[in-house]
XYZ file of C-alpha atoms in Angstrom:
612
model
C 0.000 0.000 0.000
C 1.135 3.529 -0.694
C 1.925 5.828 2.223
C 3.996 3.173 3.987
C 7.659 2.213 3.887
C 6.640 -1.296 4.948
C 9.352 -1.553 7.604
C 9.305 -1.787 11.402
C 12.585 -1.434 13.288
C 12.867 -3.730 16.305
C 15.508 -2.901 18.910
C 16.307 -5.409 21.651
C 18.364 -3.503 24.199
C 19.081 -6.537 26.381
C 20.826 -8.234 23.465
C 22.039 -5.047 21.704
C 20.336 -6.433 18.626
C 18.612 -4.470 15.860
C 16.420 -6.154 13.238
C 13.970 -5.046 10.574
C 10.622 -6.714 10.012
C 7.878 -6.309 7.463
C 4.878 -4.120 8.195
C 2.362 -6.425 6.538
C -0.389 -5.076 4.305
C -3.086 -7.021 6.155
C -2.114 -5.217 9.370
C -2.048 -1.867 7.585
C -5.612 -2.388 6.343
C -6.962 -3.434 9.751
C -5.017 -1.025 12.000
C -3.606 1.753 9.727
C -0.558 2.642 11.870
C 0.074 4.883 14.878
C -2.269 4.008 17.704
C -3.676 0.987 15.899
C -0.310 -0.579 15.132
C 0.851 0.032 18.714
C -2.296 -1.598 20.106
C -1.823 -4.654 17.884
C 1.836 -5.072 18.899
C 1.389 -4.496 22.623
C -1.740 -6.637 22.951
C -0.060 -9.503 21.126
C 3.344 -9.267 22.810
C 2.854 -8.096 26.420
C 1.768 -10.474 29.135
C -0.810 -9.087 31.605
C 0.560 -8.044 34.967
C 4.077 -7.133 33.843
C 5.988 -4.344 35.585
C 5.738 -1.238 33.359
C 9.280 -0.309 34.403
C 10.656 -3.800 33.864
C 12.454 -5.106 30.759
C 9.299 -7.003 29.702
C 7.507 -3.773 28.788
C 7.848 -2.555 25.209
C 7.866 0.969 23.868
C 6.361 1.555 20.413
C 7.063 4.672 18.326
C 4.689 4.708 15.347
C 3.722 6.862 12.372
C 0.794 6.524 9.957
C 0.188 6.321 6.206
C -0.177 10.096 5.863
C 2.854 10.982 8.002
C 5.401 13.057 6.096
C 3.115 13.610 3.088
C 1.608 16.860 1.802
C -1.364 16.393 4.140
C -1.565 19.243 6.711
C -0.464 18.337 10.260
C 1.150 15.094 9.096
C 4.330 15.371 11.165
C 2.988 13.770 14.312
C 3.908 10.425 15.829
C 2.494 8.232 18.592
C 4.282 6.487 21.458
C 2.704 3.675 23.483
C 3.560 1.226 26.270
C 2.032 -0.098 29.461
C 1.890 3.027 31.630
C 3.908 3.175 34.877
C 1.574 5.939 36.092
C -1.701 4.063 35.586
C -0.725 0.406 35.167
C -2.903 0.112 32.054
C -2.808 1.173 28.401
C -0.568 4.211 27.944
C -0.148 6.380 24.869
C 0.772 9.915 23.886
C 1.230 11.787 20.625
C 3.615 14.591 19.743
C 3.957 17.126 16.940
C 7.013 18.803 15.510
C 9.140 17.084 12.866
C 10.352 13.799 14.406
C 7.546 11.626 13.012
C 8.026 12.799 9.441
C 11.807 12.418 9.765
C 11.431 8.802 10.913
C 9.514 8.068 7.712
C 12.144 9.878 5.655
C 14.734 7.704 7.406
C 12.995 4.587 6.108
C 10.760 3.221 8.883
C 7.077 3.277 9.791
C 7.644 2.348 13.425
C 10.141 1.328 16.094
C 9.617 -1.321 18.781
C 12.010 -1.013 21.738
C 12.244 -3.996 24.090
C 14.483 -5.247 26.894
C 16.873 -3.092 28.910
C 20.393 -1.873 28.234
C 23.104 -2.344 30.854
C 24.390 1.180 30.252
C 22.964 4.445 28.889
C 22.682 4.387 25.108
C 20.891 6.200 22.307
C 19.603 4.996 18.958
C 20.843 6.606 15.740
C 18.821 6.042 12.546
C 19.731 7.332 9.101
C 18.281 6.280 5.736
C 17.456 2.692 6.583
C 20.434 2.053 8.856
C 20.374 1.999 12.663
C 22.947 1.630 15.426
C 23.183 1.929 19.198
C 25.618 4.522 20.502
C 27.012 5.246 23.941
C 25.045 7.878 25.873
C 27.284 8.129 28.928
C 28.176 11.742 28.217
C 24.562 12.858 27.826
C 23.010 10.836 30.676
C 22.012 13.424 33.253
C 21.718 16.246 30.712
C 18.462 18.058 30.182
C 16.460 17.764 26.971
C 17.877 20.902 25.348
C 21.467 19.906 26.104
C 20.882 16.359 24.885
C 19.623 17.466 21.480
C 22.463 19.934 20.975
C 25.166 17.445 21.979
C 23.809 14.692 19.700
C 23.622 16.975 16.668
C 27.107 18.304 17.295
C 28.620 14.847 17.857
C 27.038 13.456 14.671
C 27.880 16.558 12.679
C 24.421 17.271 11.267
C 22.255 20.196 12.364
C 19.200 18.717 10.610
C 18.988 15.652 12.855
C 15.690 15.442 14.764
C 15.892 14.056 18.290
C 13.372 12.423 20.613
C 14.717 12.193 24.160
C 14.104 12.108 27.884
C 15.389 14.506 30.513
C 16.507 13.809 34.087
C 12.905 13.014 35.086
C 12.769 10.041 32.744
C 16.164 8.832 33.931
C 14.959 8.995 37.536
C 11.786 7.047 36.626
C 9.453 9.901 37.572
C 6.008 8.530 36.768
C 4.848 11.735 35.062
C 7.956 11.870 32.840
C 7.341 12.493 29.151
C 9.307 12.035 25.928
C 10.330 15.269 24.211
C 11.240 16.023 20.600
C 12.221 19.187 18.755
C 13.163 20.390 22.267
C 9.705 21.660 23.170
C 7.237 19.169 21.654
C 6.007 16.567 24.141
C 4.513 13.098 24.096
C 3.344 14.100 27.512
C 0.845 11.772 29.083
C 1.028 8.426 30.926
C 4.666 8.593 32.121
C 6.204 7.051 29.009
C 9.469 8.912 29.651
C 9.953 6.679 32.691
C 9.595 3.582 30.494
C 12.302 4.948 28.206
C 14.468 5.732 31.225
C 13.976 2.256 32.679
C 15.491 0.862 29.486
C 18.508 3.206 29.758
C 17.520 4.664 26.377
C 18.318 8.373 26.434
C 17.308 9.353 22.917
C 16.412 8.353 19.371
C 18.030 10.558 16.705
C 16.725 10.349 13.142
C 17.784 11.724 9.781
C 16.404 10.778 6.397
C 16.136 11.878 2.796
C 13.932 9.116 1.380
C 10.689 9.883 -0.429
C 7.409 8.462 0.824
C 5.594 6.595 -1.951
C 1.900 7.363 -2.379
C -0.549 5.765 -4.787
C -1.973 8.923 -6.389
C 0.257 11.983 -5.683
C -1.858 14.330 -7.770
C -5.098 13.374 -6.047
C -3.478 13.517 -2.599
C -2.107 17.006 -3.248
C -5.514 18.117 -4.500
C -7.234 16.796 -1.359
C -4.561 18.284 0.891
C -5.070 21.668 -0.743
C -8.827 21.460 -0.117
C -8.092 20.587 3.507
C -5.844 23.657 3.912
C -8.429 25.928 2.321
C -11.103 24.585 4.659
C -8.852 25.382 7.617
C -8.193 28.914 6.397
C -11.911 29.516 5.978
C -12.682 28.391 9.518
C -13.481 31.280 11.845
C -11.578 29.761 14.770
C -8.248 29.313 13.008
C -7.275 32.991 12.944
C -7.564 33.284 16.714
C -5.503 30.152 17.266
C -2.828 31.319 14.845
C -2.597 34.669 16.613
C -2.878 33.529 20.229
C -2.078 29.815 20.115
C -4.087 27.208 21.973
C -4.246 29.647 24.882
C -6.853 31.567 22.878
C -9.275 29.175 24.607
C -8.691 30.599 28.100
C -10.972 33.629 27.840
C -13.864 31.766 26.218
C -13.682 28.842 28.644
C -13.677 31.271 31.555
C -16.741 32.987 30.120
C -18.520 29.621 29.806
C -17.612 28.620 33.352
C -15.438 25.696 32.221
C -11.954 26.997 33.090
C -10.785 24.683 35.916
C -10.054 26.858 38.942
C -8.738 26.115 42.445
C -8.310 22.416 41.670
C -11.692 22.066 39.921
C -13.716 23.664 42.704
C -14.891 26.349 40.280
C -14.977 27.017 36.542
C -14.347 30.770 36.651
C -11.040 32.510 37.456
C -11.432 36.221 38.166
C -7.861 36.971 37.031
C -8.005 35.012 33.779
C -7.242 38.137 31.736
C -3.708 38.172 33.174
C -2.884 34.761 31.715
C -5.133 34.444 28.643
C -4.239 34.359 24.963
C -4.054 38.118 24.646
C -1.668 38.377 27.615
C 0.571 35.644 26.181
C 0.490 37.261 22.752
C 2.053 40.398 24.228
C 5.247 38.522 25.092
C 5.366 36.175 22.076
C 8.202 36.891 19.654
C 7.976 33.852 17.368
C 5.335 31.309 16.348
C 6.018 27.615 15.746
C 4.426 25.359 13.128
C 4.785 21.591 13.138
C 5.633 19.775 9.912
C 3.211 20.753 7.140
C 0.880 22.737 9.401
C -0.762 25.960 8.120
C -2.111 26.928 11.561
C 1.150 27.454 13.516
C -0.495 27.379 16.940
C 2.781 26.938 18.829
C 4.318 29.845 20.706
C 7.844 29.195 19.448
C 9.488 31.815 21.641
C 8.267 34.156 24.353
C 10.150 36.635 26.493
C 8.987 37.849 29.898
C 9.857 41.545 30.086
C 8.565 42.663 33.497
C 7.929 41.347 36.993
C 9.781 38.783 39.108
C 10.480 36.559 36.074
C 11.774 39.273 33.749
C 14.347 37.824 31.382
C 12.785 34.353 31.313
C 12.647 33.297 27.671
C 11.920 30.135 25.715
C 9.045 28.212 24.202
C 5.656 29.574 25.208
C 3.108 27.470 27.110
C 0.086 25.815 25.502
C -3.422 26.258 26.940
C -3.219 23.139 29.102
C 0.023 24.378 30.671
C -1.400 27.851 31.300
C -4.529 26.527 32.970
C -2.632 23.848 34.919
C -0.132 26.261 36.460
C -2.530 29.207 36.327
C -6.217 29.044 37.205
C -5.990 25.525 38.676
C -3.497 26.843 41.248
C -5.103 30.305 41.539
C -1.931 31.762 40.024
C -2.123 34.883 37.819
C 1.644 35.470 37.450
C 2.175 34.689 33.758
C 5.960 34.774 34.072
C 5.891 31.913 36.562
C 3.740 29.854 34.198
C 6.271 30.413 31.389
C 9.089 29.477 33.784
C 7.347 26.318 35.004
C 6.615 25.252 31.429
C 10.245 25.640 30.384
C 11.401 23.653 33.425
C 8.990 20.860 32.482
C 10.329 20.779 28.923
C 13.944 20.710 30.036
C 13.459 18.048 32.723
C 10.937 16.141 30.633
C 7.691 16.082 32.657
C 4.047 16.329 31.622
C 2.679 19.807 32.335
C -0.926 18.594 32.700
C -0.019 16.108 35.402
C 2.506 18.473 36.994
C 0.011 21.332 37.332
C -2.614 18.972 38.729
C -0.169 17.678 41.308
C 0.819 21.192 42.399
C -2.866 22.097 42.844
C -3.463 18.855 44.743
C -0.518 19.694 47.011
C -1.901 23.204 47.593
C -5.237 21.772 48.685
C -3.417 19.296 50.938
C -1.501 22.244 52.437
C -4.723 24.216 52.908
C -6.306 21.280 54.743
C -3.239 20.604 56.904
C -2.479 17.259 55.264
C 0.850 18.701 54.131
C 2.688 20.987 56.559
C 5.864 23.051 56.432
C 7.667 20.035 57.853
C 6.819 17.786 54.895
C 7.395 20.563 52.351
C 10.690 21.610 54.005
C 9.374 25.130 54.481
C 7.801 25.468 51.036
C 4.560 27.383 51.657
C 2.085 25.931 49.231
C -0.617 28.583 49.584
C -2.990 29.073 46.673
C -1.401 31.374 44.102
C 2.128 31.195 45.542
C 3.950 31.237 42.214
C 7.426 31.025 43.746
C 6.510 27.841 45.601
C 4.879 26.485 42.438
C 8.066 26.873 40.375
C 10.207 25.290 43.105
C 7.819 22.359 43.515
C 7.897 21.642 39.766
C 11.697 21.438 39.954
C 11.502 19.129 42.977
C 9.102 16.789 41.189
C 11.226 16.638 38.054
C 14.348 15.870 40.068
C 12.550 13.619 42.593
C 13.724 15.667 45.562
C 12.089 16.086 48.995
C 8.296 16.205 48.860
C 8.681 16.158 45.086
C 9.596 12.469 45.255
C 6.211 11.544 46.714
C 4.265 13.881 44.431
C 6.087 12.764 41.287
C 4.291 9.414 41.629
C 1.054 11.109 40.490
C -1.989 12.199 42.511
C -3.456 8.706 42.894
C -0.264 7.237 44.311
C 0.589 10.358 46.325
C -2.878 10.471 47.914
C -2.562 6.824 48.948
C 0.729 7.622 50.655
C -0.417 10.887 52.279
C -3.866 9.572 53.310
C -5.856 11.751 55.751
C -8.753 12.027 53.295
C -6.670 13.328 50.393
C -7.935 10.426 48.267
C -11.352 12.105 48.197
C -10.146 15.103 46.198
C -7.337 13.514 44.146
C -8.477 14.357 40.616
C -7.754 11.502 38.237
C -9.394 8.762 36.204
C -7.724 5.355 36.307
C -4.620 7.085 37.696
C -4.217 9.730 34.986
C -4.635 13.340 36.128
C -7.602 15.165 34.607
C -7.062 17.613 31.719
C -7.931 21.289 31.992
C -11.547 21.182 30.803
C -14.413 21.250 33.295
C -16.878 18.455 32.334
C -19.792 20.032 34.200
C -20.136 22.305 31.169
C -20.015 19.461 28.640
C -21.599 16.351 30.122
C -20.334 14.110 27.328
C -16.771 15.128 28.090
C -17.264 13.646 31.562
C -18.324 10.367 29.965
C -15.272 10.588 27.709
C -12.990 11.042 30.720
C -14.551 8.042 32.438
C -14.266 5.664 29.481
C -11.028 6.679 27.760
C -8.572 3.807 27.525
C -5.640 5.782 28.910
C -7.538 7.408 31.757
C -8.765 11.016 31.892
C -8.400 12.241 28.309
C -9.930 15.276 26.593
C -8.537 14.464 23.125
C -10.307 11.140 22.775
C -13.142 12.056 22.183
C -12.832 15.913 22.364
C -16.609 16.475 22.158
C -16.651 20.079 23.368
C -17.373 21.743 20.015
C -19.960 19.129 19.059
C -21.680 19.584 22.423
C -21.591 23.392 22.350
C -23.057 23.517 18.833
C -25.397 20.543 19.417
C -24.113 18.947 16.216
C -25.394 15.685 14.771
C -22.851 13.600 12.802
C -24.652 10.587 11.296
C -21.503 9.494 9.462
C -19.894 9.017 12.909
C -22.845 7.117 14.345
C -24.955 9.784 16.049
C -27.807 11.531 14.251
C -29.517 13.060 17.276
C -28.721 16.559 18.489
C -27.390 16.612 22.050
C -26.455 19.937 23.689
C -23.732 20.554 26.250
C -25.978 20.012 29.304
C -27.991 17.134 27.828
C -27.469 13.611 29.103
C -29.581 11.527 26.745
C -27.814 10.621 23.505
C -24.303 11.257 24.844
C -23.424 7.555 24.873
C -23.705 7.467 21.079
C -21.936 10.811 20.651
C -18.932 9.746 22.716
C -18.737 6.301 21.144
C -18.729 7.787 17.632
C -16.175 10.477 18.419
C -13.883 8.072 20.266
C -13.890 5.729 17.288
C -13.105 8.480 14.804
C -10.469 10.127 16.982
C -8.822 6.714 17.398
C -8.615 6.624 13.608
C -7.053 10.101 13.629
C -4.425 8.863 16.113
C -3.748 5.881 13.874
C -3.254 7.985 10.758
C -1.375 9.919 12.938
C -2.840 13.408 12.431
C -3.319 16.419 14.710
C -6.327 16.096 17.002
C -6.349 19.832 17.511
C -6.848 20.650 13.824
C -9.681 18.145 13.609
C -11.339 19.614 16.685
C -11.052 23.112 15.237
C -12.908 22.124 12.134
C -15.379 19.914 13.986
C -13.998 16.708 12.423
C -13.355 15.938 8.763
C -14.234 12.287 8.169
C -15.002 12.572 4.454
C -11.818 14.487 3.729
C -9.852 11.963 5.764
C -11.237 9.073 3.755
C -10.339 10.778 0.475
C -6.756 11.454 1.584
C -6.241 7.904 2.888
C -7.559 6.492 -0.395
C -5.288 8.724 -2.475
C -2.248 7.874 -0.349
C -2.704 4.119 0.027
C -4.648 3.144 -3.089
C -6.993 1.173 -0.857
C -10.569 2.428 -1.302
C -11.497 3.739 2.131
C -15.005 4.999 2.842
C -15.847 6.934 5.995
C -17.690 3.957 7.441
C -14.614 1.765 7.048
C -12.386 4.382 8.734
C -14.763 4.602 11.694
C -14.962 0.809 11.892
C -11.153 0.612 12.027
C -11.193 3.112 14.890
C -13.815 1.042 16.703
C -11.705 -2.113 16.241
C -8.645 -0.398 17.713
C -10.595 1.153 20.599
C -11.972 -2.271 21.543
C -8.516 -3.868 21.322
C -7.189 -1.306 23.816
C -10.171 -2.024 26.053
C -9.255 -5.721 25.937
C -5.695 -4.775 26.943
C -7.139 -2.990 29.974
C -9.624 -5.787 30.781
C -6.646 -8.150 31.056
C -5.238 -5.730 33.649
C -8.478 -5.830 35.664
C -10.366 -2.802 34.302
C -14.175 -2.964 34.346
C -17.174 -0.759 35.093
C -15.856 0.025 38.576
C -13.011 1.970 36.911
C -15.183 3.866 34.411
C -15.955 6.615 36.877
C -15.069 10.193 37.788
C -13.751 11.996 40.871
C -16.504 12.891 43.345
C -15.797 16.578 42.737
C -17.277 16.160 39.245
C -20.101 13.856 40.333
C -21.269 15.514 43.549
C -19.741 18.952 44.198
C -21.490 21.897 42.538
C -19.671 24.982 41.343
C -21.080 28.353 42.372
C -19.952 30.719 39.598
C -20.750 31.263 35.931
C -23.024 29.293 33.581
C -22.025 25.935 35.112
C -23.129 26.931 38.620
C -25.142 24.164 40.231
C -24.137 21.544 37.681
C -22.718 18.056 38.235
C -22.001 15.212 35.806
C -24.813 12.613 35.703
C -22.548 9.742 34.712
C -24.532 6.535 35.302
C -27.312 6.999 32.696
C -24.735 8.080 30.102
C -22.550 5.095 30.946
C -25.466 2.660 30.514
C -26.267 4.145 27.122
C -22.583 4.106 26.161
C -22.148 0.400 26.946
C -25.237 -0.359 24.860
C -23.901 1.716 21.975
C -20.556 -0.106 22.191
C -22.052 -3.599 22.364
C -20.398 -4.245 25.735
C -21.995 -6.007 28.672
C -23.200 -4.224 31.798
C -19.749 -4.559 33.365
C -18.051 -2.800 30.453
C -16.601 -5.922 28.842
C -16.768 -6.237 25.013
C -19.081 -9.125 24.076
C -18.040 -12.034 21.863
C -20.593 -10.847 19.306
C -18.988 -7.394 19.144
C -15.460 -8.796 18.897
C -16.519 -11.147 16.108
C -18.144 -8.247 14.269
C -14.850 -6.301 14.475
C -12.658 -9.193 13.376
C -11.089 -9.538 16.831
């Protein structure tokens, strides 16, 4: 099939052995690539109950059939493994240029297994791969690691994916960084990489990616770009980045504030997209992206953090270190974000953990003794920055907190478990589900734990959109409960397809999903006639396979739930005042829509229907 190189690189670190295997066409047709390929490999090859930080775990880096082509946003890649943070299915995607470069270097995916005796890194160039000593870069931060590798290999165009000190120290919220500031952030996959003593994967390639119908693919890609340019939301995102969402979410009462107690932050204007735009000096666009939502470089000019400069924070980072912690000092948010990128930790989890610690401090569960004098009052930006550093380096109270809120709350006790905000061990993203009831159902049922990207129903819920091609033809508004099971099922299936192609979830959310355009581009690239229904069915197959992975690890209905703060505690401000998430009726409808039994287990009939 076009769009693929047909090669998977397998690296056994225990044996220092590198082999190449065929990426078979039958697997391409059933699973596409990216998330689907990773699910197929990990389900087939991992035994249930293994230690995520042991040599038995495997780390999959995967691209899709559109990666590196003329299709907009086609530079992304997906990384998956059993998560050390949650103990179940773990995956994360990242933008930038690394994914496209891996394809140019001759491979669709990499499977890393075993554990090296000493620090090493993997060097791939035009179909060739070798393991190289990483002793001199072990202990270096992400920025230093990339610079040293490029200099030592004598090529400034090399693209590097690496871990920082957090991954080396097995911090369970460690992420894998590429292009210095792009992050495969969620699920603690940086710790898996660190457990294998793998510091980095450097790639360089000049190969062309074969596609079945180049002319048709370019035509479809052009239509896609024009549709993006015509969308009313794109201009704001280009100008202000993803942080353009802050003001509107605050207005709708869905900006998580004071660790999800409220959805309105009265100082949001100090940290919103307009405020960030004032200090932005350069935008960043991932491979082939016409939107350029990244804040490539910002410079803090006034206040206690004057002189701080580097990559600007995304919305999730701003809300996590901002409204969630009652912090309106934008400079500290920039500083905390840069620290996370350098040390290699997930900003969503990190901000959640800081807010959790602040509530523990407020309630007397954490005292000055445990924090070693760090006063974790709400809004204390200096303490926030220091705590982020401590978590990334696993120092003092940071060692306990770096285990994630579920594990930290178990250790701290004293009732902290009641307000630890997570689903299946993964900290909740920065979107208040009381304002979009379906999002709450999506959090509860996502395979990796609390996840706003799969399904990302916010726009569909706000506009009460029906999408019959995705399996829901009834209109269901943001505060409606009935019908949400079908909405979330349909969106999860399609977004799983997006992650298997591997394209940018954000662009698809902006344009309220583009299933027909996706089908046309996949057909032009691969030569395999792909209707929308087939794409959605592939996504459903992959979603169910991940669910089976989790079922083997003990996941069932008892785990498809939400923190009590979402289910029982009512906010008092803004449009969401008085709202809670009515999960149970949505969950019943969702299981019926999925063809699962009442305990959330896929039925034999459903698995047979999906070819599983």
